[in-house]
Amino acid sequence: QKEVEQNSGPLSVPEGAIASLNCTYSDRGSQSFFWYRQYSGKSPELIMFIYSNGDKEDGRFTAQLNKASQYVSLLIRDSQPSDSATYLCAASYNNNDMRFGAGTRLTVKP
Amino acid sequence: DAGVTQSPTHLIKTRGQHVTLRCSPISGHKSVSWYQQVLGQGPQFIFQYYEKEERGRGNFPDRFSARQFPNYSSELNVNALLLGDSALYLCASSLDWAFTNEQFFGPGTRLTVL
């Protein structure tokens, strides 16, 4: 079974802090990993993707992948109230299947 | 440039009926994927189409079918609707079949089955 697991939260951090979101996946055949942000009542939008072990940085966001531990994380530095949303982790398999986690709800308090 | 469009926005059906949902991808995008999102859950992959061919299928019953047209627009059909089919149906388009290309999601169609 190809599962992607996330802590549903809610995760609450103060403005300016680092938010850390975590995700694990069950299938070692997973090839690429994605972080999406979904505001309430809106569609998901891609933040970034990663497919190599290590860190990948894009502005305030850093994705981390550890294939040995089957673990993906997203760090959001200098969190802003506008970052308050549900963050979805996803894994692709053979480029013909995509599995999403249930999402972690993040609240950034001013 | 227009984003991904979906129609209708909302739909109410009764059990046993059939429904057709439509999606128009971003201009130049040749791949369309369909997802079902139940409230409080992440999207579940239903189908991916590329160049009018089915490239991927999720774990959904045969009541779900789809097709892609020469202009790359797509339809998702669901037969014999069940109460559990009530969900937000999302369409996503991308340049080609590789999921490493960014997928752009449409606003979704909210289906309610009574």
Coordinates of N, CA and C in Angstrom, one line a residue:
Chain A
Q1 N 0.9 -1.2 0.0 CA 0.0 0.0 0.0 C 0.9 1.2 0.0
K2 N 0.6 2.2 -0.9 CA 1.4 3.4 -1.0 C 0.7 4.5 -0.2
E3 N 1.2 4.7 1.0 CA 0.6 5.6 1.9 C 1.6 6.8 2.2
V4 N 1.0 8.0 2.3 CA 1.7 9.2 2.7 C 1.0 9.7 3.9
E5 N 1.8 9.8 5.0 CA 1.2 10.2 6.3 C 1.7 11.5 6.7
Q6 N 0.8 12.3 7.3 CA 1.1 13.6 7.8 C 0.4 13.8 9.1
N7 N 1.0 14.6 10.0 CA 0.3 14.9 11.3 C -0.7 16.0 10.9
S8 N -2.0 15.7 11.3 CA -3.1 16.6 10.8 C -3.1 18.0 11.5
G9 N -2.3 18.1 12.6 CA -2.3 19.3 13.3 C -3.5 19.5 14.2
P10 N -3.9 20.8 14.4 CA -3.3 22.0 13.8 C -1.9 22.3 14.5
L11 N -1.1 22.9 13.7 CA 0.2 23.4 14.1 C 0.1 24.9 14.2
S12 N 0.5 25.4 15.4 CA 0.4 26.8 15.6 C 1.8 27.4 15.9
V13 N 2.2 28.4 15.2 CA 3.5 29.1 15.5 C 3.3 30.6 15.5
P14 N 4.1 31.3 16.2 CA 4.0 32.8 16.2 C 4.6 33.3 15.0
E15 N 4.2 34.5 14.6 CA 4.7 35.2 13.4 C 6.2 35.4 13.6
G16 N 7.0 35.1 12.5 CA 8.4 35.2 12.6 C 9.2 33.9 12.9
A17 N 8.4 32.9 13.4 CA 9.1 31.7 13.8 C 9.3 30.8 12.6
I18 N 9.9 29.6 12.9 CA 10.1 28.6 11.9 C 9.0 27.6 12.1
A19 N 8.3 27.3 11.0 CA 7.3 26.2 11.0 C 7.9 25.0 10.4
S20 N 7.7 23.8 11.1 CA 8.3 22.6 10.6 C 7.2 21.6 10.3
L21 N 7.0 21.1 9.1 CA 6.0 20.2 8.7 C 6.6 18.9 8.2
N22 N 6.0 17.8 8.7 CA 6.7 16.5 8.4 C 5.7 15.6 7.7
C23 N 6.4 14.6 7.0 CA 5.6 13.7 6.2 C 6.5 12.4 6.0
T24 N 5.8 11.3 6.1 CA 6.5 10.0 5.9 C 5.7 9.2 4.8
Y25 N 6.4 8.4 4.1 CA 5.8 7.6 3.0 C 6.2 6.2 3.1
S26 N 5.4 5.3 2.6 CA 5.5 3.9 2.9 C 6.2 3.1 1.7
D27 N 6.1 3.6 0.5 CA 6.7 2.9 -0.6 C 8.0 3.4 -1.0
R28 N 9.0 2.6 -1.0 CA 10.4 3.0 -1.3 C 10.5 3.3 -2.8
G29 N 9.5 2.9 -3.6 CA 9.5 3.2 -5.0 C 9.2 4.6 -5.3
S30 N 8.7 5.3 -4.3 CA 8.4 6.7 -4.6 C 9.6 7.5 -5.1
Q31 N 9.3 8.4 -6.1 CA 10.4 9.0 -6.8 C 10.6 10.5 -6.6
S32 N 9.4 11.1 -6.5 CA 9.5 12.6 -6.4 C 8.5 13.0 -5.3
F33 N 8.8 14.1 -4.6 CA 8.0 14.5 -3.5 C 7.6 15.9 -3.6
F34 N 6.4 16.3 -3.2 CA 5.9 17.6 -3.4 C 5.2 18.2 -2.2
W35 N 5.3 19.5 -2.1 CA 4.6 20.2 -1.0 C 3.7 21.2 -1.7
Y36 N 2.4 21.0 -1.4 CA 1.4 22.0 -1.9 C 0.8 22.7 -0.7
R37 N 0.3 23.9 -1.0 CA -0.4 24.7 0.0 C -1.8 24.9 -0.5
Q38 N -2.8 24.7 0.5 CA -4.2 24.8 0.1 C -4.9 25.7 1.1
Y39 N -5.3 26.9 0.7 CA -6.1 27.8 1.5 C -7.5 27.3 1.5
S40 N -8.2 27.6 2.6 CA -9.5 27.1 2.8 C -10.4 27.5 1.7
G41 N -11.1 26.5 1.1 CA -12.0 26.8 0.0 C -11.3 27.0 -1.4
K42 N -10.0 26.8 -1.4 CA -9.2 27.0 -2.7 C -8.6 25.7 -3.1
S43 N -8.0 25.8 -4.3 CA -7.3 24.6 -4.8 C -5.9 24.5 -4.4
P44 N -5.3 23.4 -4.4 CA -3.8 23.3 -4.0 C -2.9 24.0 -5.0
E45 N -1.9 24.6 -4.4 CA -0.9 25.2 -5.3 C 0.5 24.7 -4.9
L46 N 1.3 24.5 -5.9 CA 2.6 23.9 -5.6 C 3.6 24.9 -5.0
I47 N 4.2 24.4 -3.9 CA 5.3 25.2 -3.2 C 6.6 24.8 -3.8
M48 N 6.9 23.5 -3.8 CA 8.2 23.0 -4.3 C 8.1 21.5 -4.4
F49 N 9.1 20.9 -5.2 CA 9.2 19.5 -5.2 C 10.7 19.2 -5.0
I50 N 10.9 17.9 -4.6 CA 12.3 17.4 -4.3 C 12.4 16.0 -4.7
Y51 N 13.5 15.5 -5.3 CA 13.6 14.1 -5.6 C 15.0 13.6 -5.3
S52 N 15.9 14.4 -4.8 CA 17.2 14.0 -4.3 C 17.3 14.1 -2.8
N53 N 18.1 13.2 -2.2 CA 18.3 13.3 -0.8 C 19.0 14.7 -0.5
G54 N 18.6 15.2 0.7 CA 19.2 16.5 1.1 C 18.2 17.6 1.2
D55 N 18.7 18.8 1.1 CA 17.9 20.0 1.2 C 17.7 20.7 -0.1
K56 N 16.5 21.3 -0.3 CA 16.3 22.2 -1.4 C 15.6 23.5 -0.9
E57 N 16.2 24.6 -1.2 CA 15.7 25.9 -0.7 C 15.1 26.7 -1.8
D58 N 14.0 27.4 -1.4 CA 13.4 28.3 -2.4 C 12.8 29.4 -1.5
G59 N 13.5 30.5 -1.4 CA 13.0 31.7 -0.6 C 13.0 31.3 0.8
R60 N 11.8 31.5 1.4 CA 11.6 31.1 2.9 C 11.4 29.7 3.1
F61 N 11.2 28.9 2.0 CA 10.9 27.5 2.1 C 12.1 26.6 1.9
T62 N 12.2 25.5 2.7 CA 13.2 24.5 2.5 C 12.6 23.1 2.6
A63 N 12.7 22.3 1.6 CA 12.3 21.0 1.6 C 13.5 20.1 1.9
Q64 N 13.2 19.0 2.7 CA 14.3 18.1 3.1 C 13.8 16.7 2.8
L65 N 14.6 15.9 2.2 CA 14.3 14.5 1.8 C 15.3 13.6 2.4
N66 N 14.8 12.5 3.1 CA 15.7 11.4 3.6 C 15.1 10.1 3.1
K67 N 15.6 9.6 2.0 CA 15.0 8.4 1.4 C 15.3 7.2 2.3
A68 N 16.4 7.1 3.0 CA 16.6 6.0 3.9 C 15.6 5.9 5.0
S69 N 15.2 7.1 5.5 CA 14.1 7.1 6.6 C 12.7 7.3 6.0
Q70 N 12.6 7.4 4.7 CA 11.3 7.6 4.0 C 10.6 8.8 4.7
Y71 N 11.3 9.9 4.7 CA 10.8 11.1 5.4 C 11.1 12.4 4.6
V72 N 10.0 13.2 4.6 CA 10.1 14.5 3.8 C 9.6 15.6 4.8
S73 N 10.3 16.7 4.8 CA 9.8 17.8 5.6 C 9.9 19.1 4.9
L74 N 9.1 20.1 5.4 CA 9.1 21.4 4.8 C 9.3 22.4 6.0
L75 N 10.3 23.2 5.9 CA 10.5 24.3 6.8 C 10.1 25.6 6.2
I76 N 9.4 26.4 7.0 CA 9.0 27.7 6.6 C 9.6 28.7 7.6
R77 N 10.6 29.5 7.0 CA 11.2 30.5 7.9 C 10.5 31.8 7.9
D78 N 10.6 32.5 9.0 CA 10.0 33.8 9.1 C 8.5 33.7 8.8
S79 N 7.8 32.8 9.4 CA 6.4 32.5 9.1 C 5.6 33.8 9.2
Q80 N 4.6 33.9 8.3 CA 3.7 35.1 8.2 C 2.3 34.6 8.4
P81 N 1.4 35.5 8.9 CA 0.0 35.1 9.0 C -0.6 34.6 7.6
S82 N 0.0 35.1 6.5 CA -0.5 34.7 5.2 C -0.1 33.2 4.9
D83 N 0.8 32.7 5.7 CA 1.2 31.3 5.5 C 0.2 30.3 6.1
S84 N -0.8 30.8 6.8 CA -1.8 30.0 7.5 C -2.6 29.3 6.4
A85 N -2.5 28.0 6.4 CA -3.2 27.2 5.3 C -3.0 25.7 5.7
T86 N -3.5 24.8 4.8 CA -3.2 23.4 5.0 C -2.1 23.0 4.0
Y87 N -1.1 22.3 4.5 CA 0.0 21.9 3.7 C -0.1 20.4 3.4
L88 N -0.1 20.2 2.1 CA -0.2 18.8 1.6 C 1.1 18.3 1.1
C89 N 1.5 17.1 1.6 CA 2.6 16.4 1.1 C 2.2 15.3 0.1
A90 N 2.9 15.2 -1.0 CA 2.5 14.2 -2.0 C 3.8 13.5 -2.6
A91 N 3.6 12.2 -3.0 CA 4.6 11.4 -3.6 C 4.2 10.9 -4.9
S92 N 5.1 10.9 -5.9 CA 4.7 10.3 -7.2 C 5.4 9.0 -7.4
Y93 N 4.8 8.1 -8.1 CA 5.3 6.7 -8.4 C 5.3 6.5 -9.9
N94 N 6.5 6.3 -10.4 CA 6.6 5.9 -11.8 C 6.0 7.0 -12.7
N95 N 5.8 8.2 -12.3 CA 5.2 9.3 -13.1 C 3.8 8.9 -13.6
N96 N 3.1 7.9 -13.0 CA 1.8 7.7 -13.4 C 0.8 7.5 -12.2
D97 N 1.3 7.9 -11.0 CA 0.4 7.8 -9.8 C 0.9 8.9 -8.9
M98 N 0.0 9.5 -8.2 CA 0.4 10.5 -7.2 C -0.5 10.3 -6.0
R99 N 0.2 10.3 -4.8 CA -0.5 10.0 -3.5 C -0.3 11.3 -2.6
F100 N -1.4 11.8 -2.1 CA -1.3 12.9 -1.2 C -1.6 12.4 0.2
G101 N -0.9 13.1 1.2 CA -1.3 13.0 2.6 C -2.6 13.7 2.9
A102 N -3.1 13.6 4.1 CA -4.3 14.3 4.5 C -4.1 15.8 4.8
G103 N -2.8 16.2 4.9 CA -2.5 17.6 5.1 C -2.4 18.0 6.6
T104 N -1.5 19.0 6.8 CA -1.3 19.5 8.1 C -1.8 21.0 8.1
R105 N -2.7 21.3 9.0 CA -3.2 22.7 9.1 C -2.2 23.5 9.9
L106 N -1.8 24.6 9.3 CA -0.8 25.5 10.0 C -1.5 26.8 10.2
T107 N -1.4 27.3 11.5 CA -1.9 28.7 11.8 C -0.7 29.5 12.3
V108 N -0.5 30.6 11.7 CA 0.6 31.6 12.1 C -0.1 32.7 12.9
K109 N 0.2 32.9 14.1 CA -0.4 33.9 14.9 C 0.4 35.2 15.0
P110 N -0.3 36.3 14.7 CA 0.4 37.6 14.7 C 0.9 38.0 16.1
Chain B
D1 N -3.1 35.1 -19.2 CA -3.4 33.8 -19.7 C -4.3 33.1 -18.8
A2 N -5.4 32.4 -19.3 CA -6.4 31.8 -18.5 C -5.8 30.6 -17.8
G3 N -6.2 30.3 -16.5 CA -5.8 29.2 -15.8 C -6.7 28.0 -16.2
V4 N -6.6 26.9 -15.4 CA -7.4 25.7 -15.6 C -8.8 26.1 -15.3
T5 N -9.8 25.7 -16.1 CA -11.2 26.0 -15.9 C -11.9 24.7 -15.7
Q6 N -12.9 24.7 -14.9 CA -13.7 23.5 -14.7 C -15.2 23.9 -14.7
S7 N -16.0 23.0 -15.1 CA -17.5 23.2 -15.1 C -18.2 21.9 -14.8
P8 N -19.3 22.0 -14.2 CA -19.9 23.2 -13.5 C -19.1 23.4 -12.2
T9 N -19.5 24.5 -11.5 CA -18.9 24.8 -10.2 C -19.4 23.9 -9.1
H10 N -20.7 23.8 -9.1 CA -21.4 23.0 -8.2 C -22.4 22.1 -8.9
L11 N -22.7 20.9 -8.3 CA -23.6 20.0 -8.9 C -24.3 19.2 -7.8
I12 N -25.6 19.0 -7.9 CA -26.3 18.2 -7.0 C -27.0 17.1 -7.7
K13 N -26.7 15.8 -7.4 CA -27.3 14.7 -8.0 C -27.9 13.7 -7.0
T14 N -28.7 12.8 -7.4 CA -29.2 11.8 -6.5 C -28.5 10.4 -6.8
R15 N -28.6 9.6 -5.8 CA -28.0 8.2 -6.0 C -28.4 7.5 -7.2
G16 N -27.5 6.9 -7.9 CA -27.8 6.1 -9.1 C -27.7 6.9 -10.4
Q17 N -27.7 8.2 -10.3 CA -27.6 9.0 -11.5 C -26.1 9.0 -12.0
H18 N -26.0 9.7 -13.2 CA -24.7 9.8 -13.8 C -24.3 11.2 -13.9
V19 N -23.0 11.5 -13.8 CA -22.5 12.9 -13.9 C -21.3 13.0 -14.8
T20 N -21.2 14.2 -15.5 CA -20.1 14.5 -16.4 C -19.5 15.8 -15.9
L21 N -18.2 15.8 -15.6 CA -17.5 17.0 -15.2 C -16.5 17.3 -16.3
R22 N -16.3 18.6 -16.5 CA -15.4 19.1 -17.6 C -14.3 19.9 -17.1
C23 N -13.2 19.8 -17.9 CA -12.0 20.5 -17.5 C -11.3 21.0 -18.8
S24 N -10.8 22.3 -18.8 CA -10.0 22.9 -19.9 C -8.7 23.2 -19.3
P25 N -7.6 22.6 -19.8 CA -6.3 22.9 -19.3 C -5.7 24.3 -19.7
I26 N -4.7 24.6 -19.1 CA -4.0 25.9 -19.5 C -3.5 25.7 -21.0
S27 N -3.5 26.7 -21.8 CA -3.1 26.7 -23.1 C -1.7 26.2 -23.2
G28 N -1.5 25.1 -24.1 CA -0.1 24.6 -24.2 C 0.1 23.3 -23.4
H29 N -0.7 23.1 -22.4 CA -0.6 22.0 -21.5 C -1.3 20.8 -22.2
K30 N -0.6 19.6 -22.2 CA -1.1 18.5 -22.9 C -1.5 17.4 -21.9
S31 N -1.3 17.5 -20.6 CA -1.7 16.5 -19.7 C -2.7 17.0 -18.7
V32 N -3.7 16.2 -18.4 CA -4.8 16.5 -17.5 C -4.9 15.4 -16.5
S33 N -4.9 15.7 -15.2 CA -5.1 14.7 -14.2 C -6.4 15.1 -13.4
W34 N -7.1 14.0 -12.9 CA -8.3 14.2 -12.1 C -8.1 13.7 -10.7
Y35 N -8.6 14.4 -9.7 CA -8.5 14.1 -8.3 C -9.8 14.2 -7.6
Q36 N -10.0 13.4 -6.6 CA -11.2 13.5 -5.7 C -10.7 14.0 -4.4
Q37 N -11.3 15.0 -3.8 CA -10.9 15.5 -2.5 C -12.2 15.5 -1.6
V38 N -12.2 14.6 -0.6 CA -13.2 14.6 0.4 C -12.8 15.6 1.5
L39 N -13.8 16.2 2.1 CA -13.6 17.2 3.1 C -12.6 16.7 4.2
G40 N -11.6 17.5 4.5 CA -10.7 17.1 5.5 C -9.6 16.1 5.1
Q41 N -9.6 15.7 3.8 CA -8.6 14.8 3.3 C -7.8 15.4 2.2
G42 N -6.7 14.8 1.8 CA -5.9 15.2 0.7 C -6.6 14.7 -0.6
P43 N -6.2 15.3 -1.7 CA -6.7 14.8 -3.0 C -6.3 13.4 -3.3
Q44 N -7.2 12.6 -3.9 CA -6.9 11.2 -4.3 C -6.9 11.2 -5.8
F45 N -5.8 10.6 -6.3 CA -5.6 10.5 -7.7 C -6.6 9.6 -8.4
I46 N -7.3 10.1 -9.5 CA -8.2 9.2 -10.2 C -7.6 8.8 -11.5
F47 N -7.3 9.7 -12.4 CA -6.7 9.5 -13.7 C -5.7 10.5 -14.1
Q48 N -4.8 10.1 -15.0 CA -4.0 11.1 -15.7 C -4.1 10.7 -17.2
Y49 N -4.3 11.8 -18.0 CA -4.4 11.6 -19.5 C -3.3 12.5 -20.1
Y50 N -2.7 12.0 -21.1 CA -1.7 12.7 -21.9 C -1.8 12.4 -23.3
E51 N -1.9 13.4 -24.2 CA -2.1 13.2 -25.6 C -3.2 12.2 -25.9
K52 N -4.3 12.3 -25.2 CA -5.6 11.6 -25.3 C -5.5 10.1 -24.9
E53 N -4.3 9.8 -24.3 CA -4.2 8.4 -23.8 C -4.1 8.4 -22.3
E54 N -4.7 7.4 -21.7 CA -4.7 7.2 -20.2 C -3.3 6.8 -19.8
R55 N -2.6 7.5 -19.0 CA -1.3 7.2 -18.5 C -1.2 6.7 -17.1
G56 N -2.3 7.0 -16.4 CA -2.3 6.5 -15.0 C -3.7 6.4 -14.4
R57 N -3.9 5.5 -13.5 CA -5.2 5.3 -12.9 C -5.0 5.0 -11.5
G58 N -5.8 5.7 -10.6 CA -5.8 5.4 -9.2 C -6.7 4.3 -8.8
N59 N -6.9 4.1 -7.6 CA -7.7 3.0 -7.1 C -9.2 3.4 -6.9
F60 N -9.8 3.5 -8.1 CA -11.2 3.9 -8.1 C -12.0 2.8 -8.9
P61 N -13.2 2.6 -8.6 CA -14.0 1.6 -9.3 C -14.3 2.0 -10.8
D62 N -14.7 1.0 -11.6 CA -14.9 1.2 -13.0 C -16.1 2.2 -13.3
R63 N -16.8 2.5 -12.2 CA -17.9 3.5 -12.4 C -17.3 4.9 -12.8
F64 N -16.0 5.0 -12.6 CA -15.3 6.3 -12.9 C -14.6 6.1 -14.3
S65 N -14.8 7.0 -15.2 CA -14.1 6.9 -16.5 C -13.8 8.3 -16.9
A66 N -12.9 8.5 -17.8 CA -12.5 9.8 -18.3 C -12.0 9.7 -19.8
R67 N -12.0 10.8 -20.4 CA -11.4 10.9 -21.7 C -10.8 12.3 -21.9
Q68 N -9.9 12.3 -22.9 CA -9.3 13.6 -23.3 C -9.5 13.8 -24.8
F69 N -9.8 15.0 -25.1 CA -10.2 15.4 -26.5 C -8.9 15.9 -27.2
P70 N -9.1 16.0 -28.6 CA -7.9 16.6 -29.4 C -7.5 18.0 -28.9
N71 N -8.3 18.8 -28.3 CA -7.9 20.1 -27.9 C -7.4 20.0 -26.4
Y72 N -7.2 18.8 -25.9 CA -6.6 18.5 -24.6 C -7.6 18.8 -23.4
S73 N -8.8 19.2 -23.7 CA -9.8 19.3 -22.6 C -10.2 17.9 -22.2
S74 N -10.8 17.7 -21.1 CA -11.1 16.4 -20.6 C -12.4 16.3 -19.9
E75 N -13.0 15.2 -19.9 CA -14.2 14.9 -19.1 C -14.0 13.8 -18.2
L76 N -14.6 13.9 -17.0 CA -14.7 12.8 -16.0 C -16.1 12.4 -15.9
N77 N -16.4 11.1 -16.1 CA -17.7 10.6 -15.9 C -17.8 9.6 -14.7
V78 N -18.9 9.8 -14.0 CA -19.1 8.9 -12.9 C -20.5 8.3 -13.0
N79 N -20.6 7.0 -13.1 CA -21.9 6.3 -13.2 C -22.4 5.8 -11.9
A80 N -23.7 5.6 -11.8 CA -24.3 4.9 -10.6 C -23.8 5.6 -9.4
L81 N -24.1 6.9 -9.2 CA -23.5 7.7 -8.1 C -23.9 7.1 -6.8
L82 N -23.0 7.1 -5.9 CA -23.2 6.7 -4.5 C -23.0 8.0 -3.6
L83 N -23.6 7.9 -2.4 CA -23.4 9.0 -1.4 C -22.0 9.4 -1.2
G84 N -21.1 8.3 -1.2 CA -19.7 8.5 -0.9 C -19.0 9.2 -2.0
D85 N -19.6 9.4 -3.2 CA -19.0 10.1 -4.3 C -19.0 11.6 -4.0
S86 N -19.7 12.1 -3.0 CA -19.8 13.5 -2.7 C -18.4 14.0 -2.3
A87 N -17.9 15.0 -3.1 CA -16.6 15.5 -2.9 C -16.3 16.6 -3.8
L88 N -15.1 17.2 -3.7 CA -14.6 18.2 -4.6 C -13.8 17.5 -5.6
Y89 N -14.1 17.7 -6.9 CA -13.4 17.0 -8.0 C -12.5 18.1 -8.6
L90 N -11.2 17.8 -8.5 CA -10.2 18.7 -9.0 C -9.5 18.2 -10.3
C91 N -9.3 19.1 -11.2 CA -8.6 18.8 -12.4 C -7.3 19.6 -12.4
A92 N -6.2 19.0 -12.8 CA -4.9 19.6 -12.8 C -4.3 19.5 -14.2
S93 N -3.7 20.5 -14.7 CA -3.0 20.4 -16.0 C -1.5 20.6 -15.9
S94 N -0.7 20.0 -16.7 CA 0.7 20.2 -16.8 C 1.2 20.1 -18.2
L95 N 2.4 20.5 -18.4 CA 3.0 20.5 -19.8 C 3.0 19.1 -20.4
D96 N 3.5 18.2 -19.6 CA 3.5 16.8 -20.2 C 3.2 15.8 -19.1
W97 N 3.5 14.5 -19.3 CA 3.0 13.5 -18.4 C 3.8 13.4 -17.1
A98 N 5.1 13.9 -17.1 CA 5.9 13.7 -15.9 C 5.4 14.6 -14.8
F99 N 5.2 13.9 -13.6 CA 4.6 14.6 -12.5 C 5.7 15.6 -11.9
T100 N 6.9 15.5 -12.4 CA 7.9 16.6 -11.9 C 7.6 17.9 -12.6
N101 N 6.8 17.9 -13.6 CA 6.3 19.2 -14.1 C 5.2 19.7 -13.2
E102 N 5.2 21.0 -13.0 CA 4.3 21.6 -12.0 C 2.8 21.3 -12.5
Q103 N 2.0 20.8 -11.6 CA 0.6 20.7 -11.9 C -0.2 21.9 -11.4
F104 N -1.0 22.5 -12.3 CA -1.8 23.6 -11.9 C -3.3 23.1 -11.8
F105 N -3.8 23.4 -10.6 CA -5.1 22.9 -10.3 C -6.2 23.9 -10.7
G106 N -7.3 23.4 -11.1 CA -8.5 24.3 -11.4 C -9.2 24.5 -10.1
P107 N -10.3 25.3 -10.1 CA -11.1 25.6 -8.9 C -11.9 24.5 -8.4
G108 N -12.1 23.4 -9.2 CA -12.8 22.3 -8.7 C -14.3 22.3 -9.0
T109 N -14.9 21.2 -9.0 CA -16.4 21.0 -9.1 C -16.8 20.3 -7.8
R110 N -17.7 21.0 -7.1 CA -18.3 20.4 -5.8 C -19.5 19.6 -6.2
L111 N -19.4 18.3 -6.0 CA -20.5 17.3 -6.3 C -21.1 16.9 -5.0
T112 N -22.4 17.0 -4.9 CA -23.2 16.6 -3.8 C -24.1 15.5 -4.3
V113 N -24.1 14.3 -3.7 CA -25.0 13.2 -4.0 C -26.0 13.0 -2.9
L114 N -27.3 13.1 -3.2 CA -28.3 13.0 -2.1 C -29.0 11.6 -2.2

